[in-house]
PDB file of C-alpha atoms and ligand atoms in Angstrom:
ATOM      1  CA  MET A   1      18.135 -11.839  15.455  1.00 79.00           C
ATOM      2  CA  ASN A   2      18.242  -8.098  15.645  1.00 87.00           C
ATOM      3  CA  CYS A   3      15.476  -5.708  15.078  1.00 92.00           C
ATOM      4  CA  LEU A   4      15.415  -4.243  11.653  1.00 92.00           C
ATOM      5  CA  LEU A   5      14.297  -0.896  13.067  1.00 92.00           C
ATOM      6  CA  CYS A   6      16.427  -0.309  16.264  1.00 92.00           C
ATOM      7  CA  ASN A   7      18.884  -3.191  16.016  1.00 88.00           C
ATOM      8  CA  GLY A   8      17.774  -4.483  19.579  1.00 87.00           C
ATOM      9  CA  ARG A   9      17.109  -8.134  20.168  1.00 84.00           C
ATOM     10  CA  THR A  10      13.897  -9.586  18.795  1.00 80.00           C
ATOM     11  CA  ASP A  11      13.635 -12.715  20.647  1.00 69.00           C
ATOM     12  CA  ARG A  12      12.825 -11.815  24.330  1.00 59.00           C
ATOM     13  CA  ASN A  13       9.347 -12.910  24.199  1.00 57.00           C
ATOM     14  CA  PRO A  14       8.805 -16.160  22.496  1.00 56.00           C
ATOM     15  CA  SER A  15       5.054 -16.294  22.411  1.00 57.00           C
ATOM     16  CA  TRP A  16       5.025 -12.704  20.896  1.00 53.00           C
ATOM     17  CA  ALA A  17       7.741 -13.700  18.514  1.00 51.00           C
ATOM     18  CA  ARG A  18       5.576 -16.558  17.008  1.00 54.00           C
ATOM     19  CA  LEU A  19       3.028 -13.928  15.931  1.00 55.00           C
ATOM     20  CA  PHE A  20       5.215 -11.622  13.886  1.00 54.00           C
ATOM     21  CA  SER A  21       7.746 -13.945  12.690  1.00 50.00           C
ATOM     22  CA  ASP A  22       9.856 -14.440   9.480  1.00 49.00           C
ATOM     23  CA  LYS A  23      10.349 -18.254   9.306  1.00 52.00           C
ATOM     24  CA  GLY A  24      10.022 -18.269  13.084  1.00 52.00           C
ATOM     25  CA  PHE A  25      12.161 -15.222  13.774  1.00 64.00           C
ATOM     26  CA  PRO A  26      10.695 -11.777  14.339  1.00 78.00           C
ATOM     27  CA  VAL A  27      11.929  -8.975  12.157  1.00 89.00           C
ATOM     28  CA  VAL A  28      11.161  -6.086  14.544  1.00 91.00           C
ATOM     29  CA  CYS A  29      11.404  -6.042  18.412  1.00 91.00           C
ATOM     30  CA  GLU A  30       8.385  -5.847  20.597  1.00 90.00           C
ATOM     31  CA  GLY A  31       9.183  -2.232  21.627  1.00 93.00           C
ATOM     32  CA  CYS A  32       9.156  -1.068  18.016  1.00 94.00           C
ATOM     33  CA  ARG A  33       6.171  -3.242  17.208  1.00 93.00           C
ATOM     34  CA  LYS A  34       4.124  -1.664  19.945  1.00 95.00           C
ATOM     35  CA  GLY A  35       4.724   1.788  18.336  1.00 96.00           C
ATOM     36  CA  PHE A  36       2.625   0.887  15.299  1.00 97.00           C
ATOM     37  CA  LEU A  37      -1.199   1.453  16.130  1.00 97.00           C
ATOM     38  CA  PRO A  38      -4.222   0.287  14.241  1.00 96.00           C
ATOM     39  CA  ALA A  39      -5.782   2.853  11.918  1.00 96.00           C
ATOM     40  CA  GLU A  40      -8.336   4.850  13.895  1.00 93.00           C
ATOM     41  CA  SER A  41     -10.853   5.025  11.100  1.00 91.00           C
ATOM     42  CA  GLN A  42     -11.294   3.273   7.829  1.00 92.00           C
ATOM     43  CA  PRO A  43     -11.182   5.205   4.506  1.00 91.00           C
ATOM     44  CA  PRO A  44     -14.470   7.098   3.977  1.00 91.00           C
ATOM     45  CA  LEU A  45     -15.511   6.026   0.652  1.00 93.00           C
ATOM     46  CA  SER A  46     -18.688   8.186   0.954  1.00 92.00           C
ATOM     47  CA  ASP A  47     -16.325  11.209   0.303  1.00 90.00           C
ATOM     48  CA  TRP A  48     -16.591  10.154  -3.286  1.00 92.00           C
ATOM     49  CA  ASP A  49     -20.408  10.012  -3.499  1.00 93.00           C
ATOM     50  CA  GLY A  50     -21.807  12.278  -6.215  1.00 93.00           C
ATOM     51  CA  THR A  51     -18.504  12.080  -8.193  1.00 92.00           C
ATOM     52  CA  PRO A  52     -17.769   9.995 -11.163  1.00 91.00           C
ATOM     53  CA  TYR A  53     -15.704   7.686  -8.957  1.00 94.00           C
ATOM     54  CA  ALA A  54     -18.705   6.753  -6.553  1.00 94.00           C
ATOM     55  CA  GLY A  55     -18.899   3.089  -6.308  1.00 94.00           C
ATOM     56  CA  MET A  56     -15.667   2.222  -8.146  1.00 96.00           C
ATOM     57  CA  LEU A  57     -14.342   0.735  -4.945  1.00 96.00           C
ATOM     58  CA  GLU A  58     -16.234  -2.093  -3.263  1.00 95.00           C
ATOM     59  CA  ARG A  59     -14.393  -1.594   0.044  1.00 95.00           C
ATOM     60  CA  ALA A  60     -11.208  -0.128   1.392  1.00 96.00           C
ATOM     61  CA  VAL A  61      -9.195  -1.149   4.330  1.00 97.00           C
ATOM     62  CA  SER A  62      -6.272   0.622   5.998  1.00 97.00           C
ATOM     63  CA  LEU A  63      -4.265  -1.195   8.495  1.00 97.00           C
ATOM     64  CA  PHE A  64      -2.229   1.264  10.606  1.00 97.00           C
ATOM     65  CA  ALA A  65      -2.394   4.838  11.854  1.00 97.00           C
ATOM     66  CA  TYR A  66       0.201   7.431  10.396  1.00 97.00           C
ATOM     67  CA  ASN A  67       1.809   8.136  13.837  1.00 97.00           C
ATOM     68  CA  GLU A  68       5.429   9.073  14.359  1.00 97.00           C
ATOM     69  CA  PRO A  69       6.803   5.451  14.403  1.00 96.00           C
ATOM     70  CA  MET A  70       5.084   4.820  11.135  1.00 97.00           C
ATOM     71  CA  LYS A  71       6.419   8.036   9.617  1.00 96.00           C
ATOM     72  CA  GLU A  72       9.880   6.939  10.567  1.00 95.00           C
ATOM     73  CA  PHE A  73       9.343   3.531   9.174  1.00 96.00           C
ATOM     74  CA  LEU A  74       8.269   4.984   5.725  1.00 94.00           C
ATOM     75  CA  HIS A  75      11.180   7.460   5.779  1.00 93.00           C
ATOM     76  CA  GLN A  76      13.669   4.646   6.461  1.00 93.00           C
ATOM     77  CA  TYR A  77      11.931   2.382   3.947  1.00 94.00           C
ATOM     78  CA  LYS A  78      11.175   4.621   0.975  1.00 89.00           C
ATOM     79  CA  PHE A  79      13.552   7.409   1.214  1.00 87.00           C
ATOM     80  CA  LEU A  80      16.595   5.821   2.952  1.00 89.00           C
ATOM     81  CA  LYS A  81      15.957   2.827   0.629  1.00 88.00           C
ATOM     82  CA  ASP A  82      16.207   0.234   3.346  1.00 91.00           C
ATOM     83  CA  VAL A  83      14.555  -2.567   1.260  1.00 92.00           C
ATOM     84  CA  ALA A  84      14.881  -5.200   4.188  1.00 92.00           C
ATOM     85  CA  LEU A  85      11.886  -3.323   5.716  1.00 94.00           C
ATOM     86  CA  SER A  86       9.585  -4.636   3.066  1.00 95.00           C
ATOM     87  CA  ARG A  87       9.199  -7.634   5.524  1.00 94.00           C
ATOM     88  CA  VAL A  88       8.057  -5.598   8.441  1.00 95.00           C
ATOM     89  CA  PHE A  89       4.202  -5.728   7.797  1.00 95.00           C
ATOM     90  CA  LYS A  90       4.213  -8.838   5.614  1.00 94.00           C
ATOM     91  CA  SER A  91       1.883 -10.865   7.736  1.00 93.00           C
ATOM     92  CA  GLU A  92      -0.728  -8.148   8.130  1.00 95.00           C
ATOM     93  CA  LEU A  93      -0.711  -7.198   4.556  1.00 96.00           C
ATOM     94  CA  ALA A  94      -1.100 -10.783   3.406  1.00 96.00           C
ATOM     95  CA  GLU A  95      -3.943 -11.407   5.666  1.00 96.00           C
ATOM     96  CA  ALA A  96      -5.792  -8.129   4.735  1.00 97.00           C
ATOM     97  CA  ILE A  97      -5.391  -8.999   0.966  1.00 97.00           C
ATOM     98  CA  ARG A  98      -6.597 -12.578   1.691  1.00 96.00           C
ATOM     99  CA  LEU A  99      -9.715 -11.243   3.471  1.00 96.00           C
ATOM    100  CA  SER A 100     -10.427  -8.703   0.745  1.00 95.00           C
ATOM    101  CA  GLY A 101     -10.488 -11.414  -1.802  1.00 92.00           C
ATOM    102  CA  GLY A 102      -9.150 -11.044  -5.473  1.00 96.00           C
ATOM    103  CA  GLN A 103      -5.959 -10.680  -7.353  1.00 97.00           C
ATOM    104  CA  ALA A 104      -3.535  -8.176  -5.891  1.00 98.00           C
ATOM    105  CA  VAL A 105      -2.586  -5.238  -8.024  1.00 98.00           C
ATOM    106  CA  PRO A 106       0.156  -2.834  -6.770  1.00 97.00           C
ATOM    107  CA  ILE A 107      -0.301   0.844  -7.316  1.00 96.00           C
ATOM    108  CA  PRO A 108       2.640   1.562  -9.537  1.00 93.00           C
ATOM    109  CA  MET A 109       5.174   4.465  -9.352  1.00 86.00           C
ATOM    110  CA  HIS A 110       5.926   6.697 -12.456  1.00 82.00           C
ATOM    111  CA  PRO A 111       9.180   5.237 -13.983  1.00 80.00           C
ATOM    112  CA  ASP A 112      10.964   8.577 -13.290  1.00 79.00           C
ATOM    113  CA  ARG A 113      10.096   8.187  -9.614  1.00 79.00           C
ATOM    114  CA  LEU A 114      11.214   4.492  -9.675  1.00 79.00           C
ATOM    115  CA  ASN A 115      14.563   5.530 -10.977  1.00 79.00           C
ATOM    116  CA  GLU A 116      15.168   7.937  -8.002  1.00 79.00           C
ATOM    117  CA  ARG A 117      13.795   5.375  -5.548  1.00 77.00           C
ATOM    118  CA  THR A 118      15.541   2.416  -6.812  1.00 81.00           C
ATOM    119  CA  PHE A 119      12.889  -0.002  -5.946  1.00 88.00           C
ATOM    120  CA  ALA A 120       9.095  -0.329  -6.069  1.00 91.00           C
ATOM    121  CA  HIS A 121       8.170  -0.134  -2.480  1.00 93.00           C
ATOM    122  CA  VAL A 122       4.680  -1.572  -2.763  1.00 96.00           C
ATOM    123  CA  GLU A 123       5.812  -4.555  -4.995  1.00 96.00           C
ATOM    124  CA  GLU A 124       8.636  -5.356  -2.665  1.00 96.00           C
ATOM    125  CA  MET A 125       6.186  -5.598   0.303  1.00 97.00           C
ATOM    126  CA  LEU A 126       3.967  -7.971  -1.735  1.00 97.00           C
ATOM    127  CA  ARG A 127       7.009 -10.083  -2.623  1.00 96.00           C
ATOM    128  CA  ALA A 128       7.905 -10.152   1.119  1.00 95.00           C
ATOM    129  CA  ALA A 129       4.509 -11.221   1.910  1.00 95.00           C
ATOM    130  CA  ARG A 130       4.577 -13.837  -0.739  1.00 95.00           C
ATOM    131  CA  VAL A 131       1.433 -12.467  -2.217  1.00 97.00           C
ATOM    132  CA  PRO A 132       1.209 -13.200  -5.953  1.00 97.00           C
ATOM    133  CA  TYR A 133       0.259  -9.861  -7.780  1.00 97.00           C
ATOM    134  CA  ALA A 134      -0.434  -8.706 -11.229  1.00 96.00           C
ATOM    135  CA  ASP A 135       1.123  -5.496 -12.681  1.00 95.00           C
ATOM    136  CA  LEU A 136      -1.827  -4.256 -14.511  1.00 97.00           C
ATOM    137  CA  LEU A 137      -1.513  -0.408 -14.345  1.00 96.00           C
ATOM    138  CA  GLU A 138       0.985   2.145 -15.207  1.00 93.00           C
ATOM    139  CA  LYS A 139       1.229   5.675 -14.066  1.00 90.00           C
ATOM    140  CA  THR A 140       0.753   8.305 -16.689  1.00 87.00           C
ATOM    141  CA  ALA A 141       2.317  11.320 -15.086  1.00 74.00           C
ATOM    142  CA  PRO A 142       4.534  12.010 -12.058  1.00 66.00           C
ATOM    143  CA  VAL A 143       1.751  14.103 -10.602  1.00 62.00           C
ATOM    144  CA  THR A 144       1.858  15.172  -7.032  1.00 64.00           C
ATOM    145  CA  LEU A 145      -1.597  15.183  -5.572  1.00 63.00           C
ATOM    146  CA  GLY A 146      -0.689  16.945  -2.487  1.00 63.00           C
ATOM    147  CA  ARG A 147      -1.409  20.393  -3.725  1.00 67.00           C
ATOM    148  CA  MET A 148      -4.737  19.682  -5.442  1.00 73.00           C
ATOM    149  CA  ASN A 149      -7.988  20.593  -3.647  1.00 76.00           C
ATOM    150  CA  ARG A 150     -10.979  18.293  -3.765  1.00 76.00           C
ATOM    151  CA  GLN A 151     -12.504  19.485  -6.999  1.00 77.00           C
ATOM    152  CA  GLU A 152      -9.141  19.390  -8.733  1.00 76.00           C
ATOM    153  CA  ARG A 153      -8.468  15.852  -7.696  1.00 73.00           C
ATOM    154  CA  ILE A 154     -11.897  14.697  -8.896  1.00 71.00           C
ATOM    155  CA  GLN A 155     -11.403  16.411 -12.324  1.00 72.00           C
ATOM    156  CA  ALA A 156      -7.792  15.489 -12.699  1.00 72.00           C
ATOM    157  CA  ASP A 157      -7.018  13.296 -15.643  1.00 75.00           C
ATOM    158  CA  ARG A 158      -6.611   9.591 -14.803  1.00 81.00           C
ATOM    159  CA  LEU A 159      -3.422   8.978 -12.987  1.00 88.00           C
ATOM    160  CA  PHE A 160      -3.175   5.545 -14.354  1.00 93.00           C
ATOM    161  CA  ARG A 161      -3.798   3.381 -17.561  1.00 93.00           C
ATOM    162  CA  LEU A 162      -3.651  -0.271 -18.340  1.00 95.00           C
ATOM    163  CA  ARG A 163      -0.205  -1.504 -19.237  1.00 94.00           C
ATOM    164  CA  SER A 164       0.185  -2.069 -22.956  1.00 91.00           C
ATOM    165  CA  GLY A 165      -1.028  -5.510 -23.984  1.00 91.00           C
ATOM    166  CA  ILE A 166      -3.396  -5.792 -21.106  1.00 91.00           C
ATOM    167  CA  ARG A 167      -6.988  -5.933 -22.131  1.00 83.00           C
ATOM    168  CA  ASP A 168      -9.106  -8.556 -20.398  1.00 83.00           C
ATOM    169  CA  VAL A 169      -9.387  -7.794 -16.719  1.00 94.00           C
ATOM    170  CA  ARG A 170     -12.487  -9.471 -15.804  1.00 94.00           C
ATOM    171  CA  GLY A 171     -12.471 -10.788 -12.220  1.00 96.00           C
ATOM    172  CA  GLU A 172     -11.930  -9.371  -8.704  1.00 98.00           C
ATOM    173  CA  TYR A 173      -8.870  -7.203  -7.716  1.00 98.00           C
ATOM    174  CA  VAL A 174      -7.443  -5.746  -4.639  1.00 98.00           C
ATOM    175  CA  LEU A 175      -5.417  -2.586  -5.120  1.00 98.00           C
ATOM    176  CA  VAL A 176      -2.509  -2.304  -2.810  1.00 98.00           C
ATOM    177  CA  ASP A 177      -0.698   0.891  -1.670  1.00 97.00           C
ATOM    178  CA  ASP A 178       1.189   2.276   1.225  1.00 95.00           C
ATOM    179  CA  LEU A 179      -0.976   5.341   2.172  1.00 94.00           C
ATOM    180  CA  TYR A 180      -4.688   6.310   1.898  1.00 95.00           C
ATOM    181  CA  THR A 181      -4.839  10.064   2.071  1.00 91.00           C
ATOM    182  CA  THR A 182      -7.781  11.459   0.123  1.00 90.00           C
ATOM    183  CA  GLY A 183      -8.329   8.151  -1.818  1.00 92.00           C
ATOM    184  CA  THR A 184      -7.603   9.757  -5.191  1.00 91.00           C
ATOM    185  CA  THR A 185      -4.897   7.356  -6.098  1.00 93.00           C
ATOM    186  CA  VAL A 186      -6.945   4.156  -5.447  1.00 96.00           C
ATOM    187  CA  HIS A 187     -10.113   5.641  -6.985  1.00 95.00           C
ATOM    188  CA  HIS A 188      -8.438   6.595 -10.196  1.00 94.00           C
ATOM    189  CA  ALA A 189      -6.674   3.109 -10.379  1.00 96.00           C
ATOM    190  CA  ALA A 190     -10.136   1.259  -9.656  1.00 97.00           C
ATOM    191  CA  ALA A 191     -11.866   3.424 -12.257  1.00 95.00           C
ATOM    192  CA  VAL A 192      -9.304   2.094 -14.910  1.00 95.00           C
ATOM    193  CA  LEU A 193      -9.918  -1.537 -13.864  1.00 96.00           C
ATOM    194  CA  ARG A 194     -13.656  -1.294 -13.662  1.00 96.00           C
ATOM    195  CA  GLN A 195     -13.887   0.340 -17.123  1.00 93.00           C
ATOM    196  CA  ALA A 196     -11.712  -2.373 -18.480  1.00 94.00           C
ATOM    197  CA  GLY A 197     -14.206  -4.986 -17.240  1.00 95.00           C
ATOM    198  CA  ALA A 198     -13.128  -5.831 -13.623  1.00 97.00           C
ATOM    199  CA  ASP A 199     -16.282  -7.112 -11.701  1.00 97.00           C
ATOM    200  CA  LYS A 200     -15.125  -5.841  -8.323  1.00 97.00           C
ATOM    201  CA  VAL A 201     -12.284  -3.667  -7.017  1.00 98.00           C
ATOM    202  CA  SER A 202     -11.250  -3.201  -3.387  1.00 98.00           C
ATOM    203  CA  ALA A 203      -8.177  -1.522  -1.768  1.00 98.00           C
ATOM    204  CA  VAL A 204      -5.906  -2.360   0.961  1.00 98.00           C
ATOM    205  CA  THR A 205      -3.488   0.370   2.281  1.00 98.00           C
ATOM    206  CA  LEU A 206      -0.865  -0.104   4.926  1.00 97.00           C
ATOM    207  CA  ILE A 207      -1.737   3.390   6.445  1.00 97.00           C
ATOM    208  CA  ARG A 208      -4.562   5.688   6.758  1.00 96.00           C
ATOM    209  CA  ALA A 209      -3.018   9.134   6.660  1.00 90.00           C
TER     210      ALA A 209
HETATM  211 ZN1  LIG B 301      13.189  -2.500  17.550  1.00 84.34          ZN
END
């Protein structure tokens, strides 16, 4: 099998291949794999102390650092729309979600954004990882958080609401997203679930940016 990222062979090292495999076959080569480094730090939830969002998230875990290989991966996956790449981190994502405990809930894209992108990148990763998930949330506005300062992010209107028809969300949930940058996205999403009755909400993000 050939590497989904560089097209090189993936099966030179059988013991390694078993670890990151897709039905026994690795989807990226060892060289590409080594470019992805563990996140250097975990999301600092204490940044949200003293705001209305304090305590909304039980815990947050990020798996990988936002280094050059990861930036290239995301570009190829999200912007060049290479949907096959949804499989690259499936084992790690599945394991992190399992450890967090609870029903996986993908962070949704705004429908306008989904039309541009053609596929929902977080949901595709969950499908590839064979993690069952519940689509509980919808995005209210195609807001770009990048230009907001901290105060603006805290005061911003909720970025999400429950999908219509969904009322009872008691239980434990794991929000899943690609990037944790300031934490605004997952905190806004967690607040919606908590206010609708969720007992516990945690977050798993592929990357700590
Ligand atoms: Zn490769």
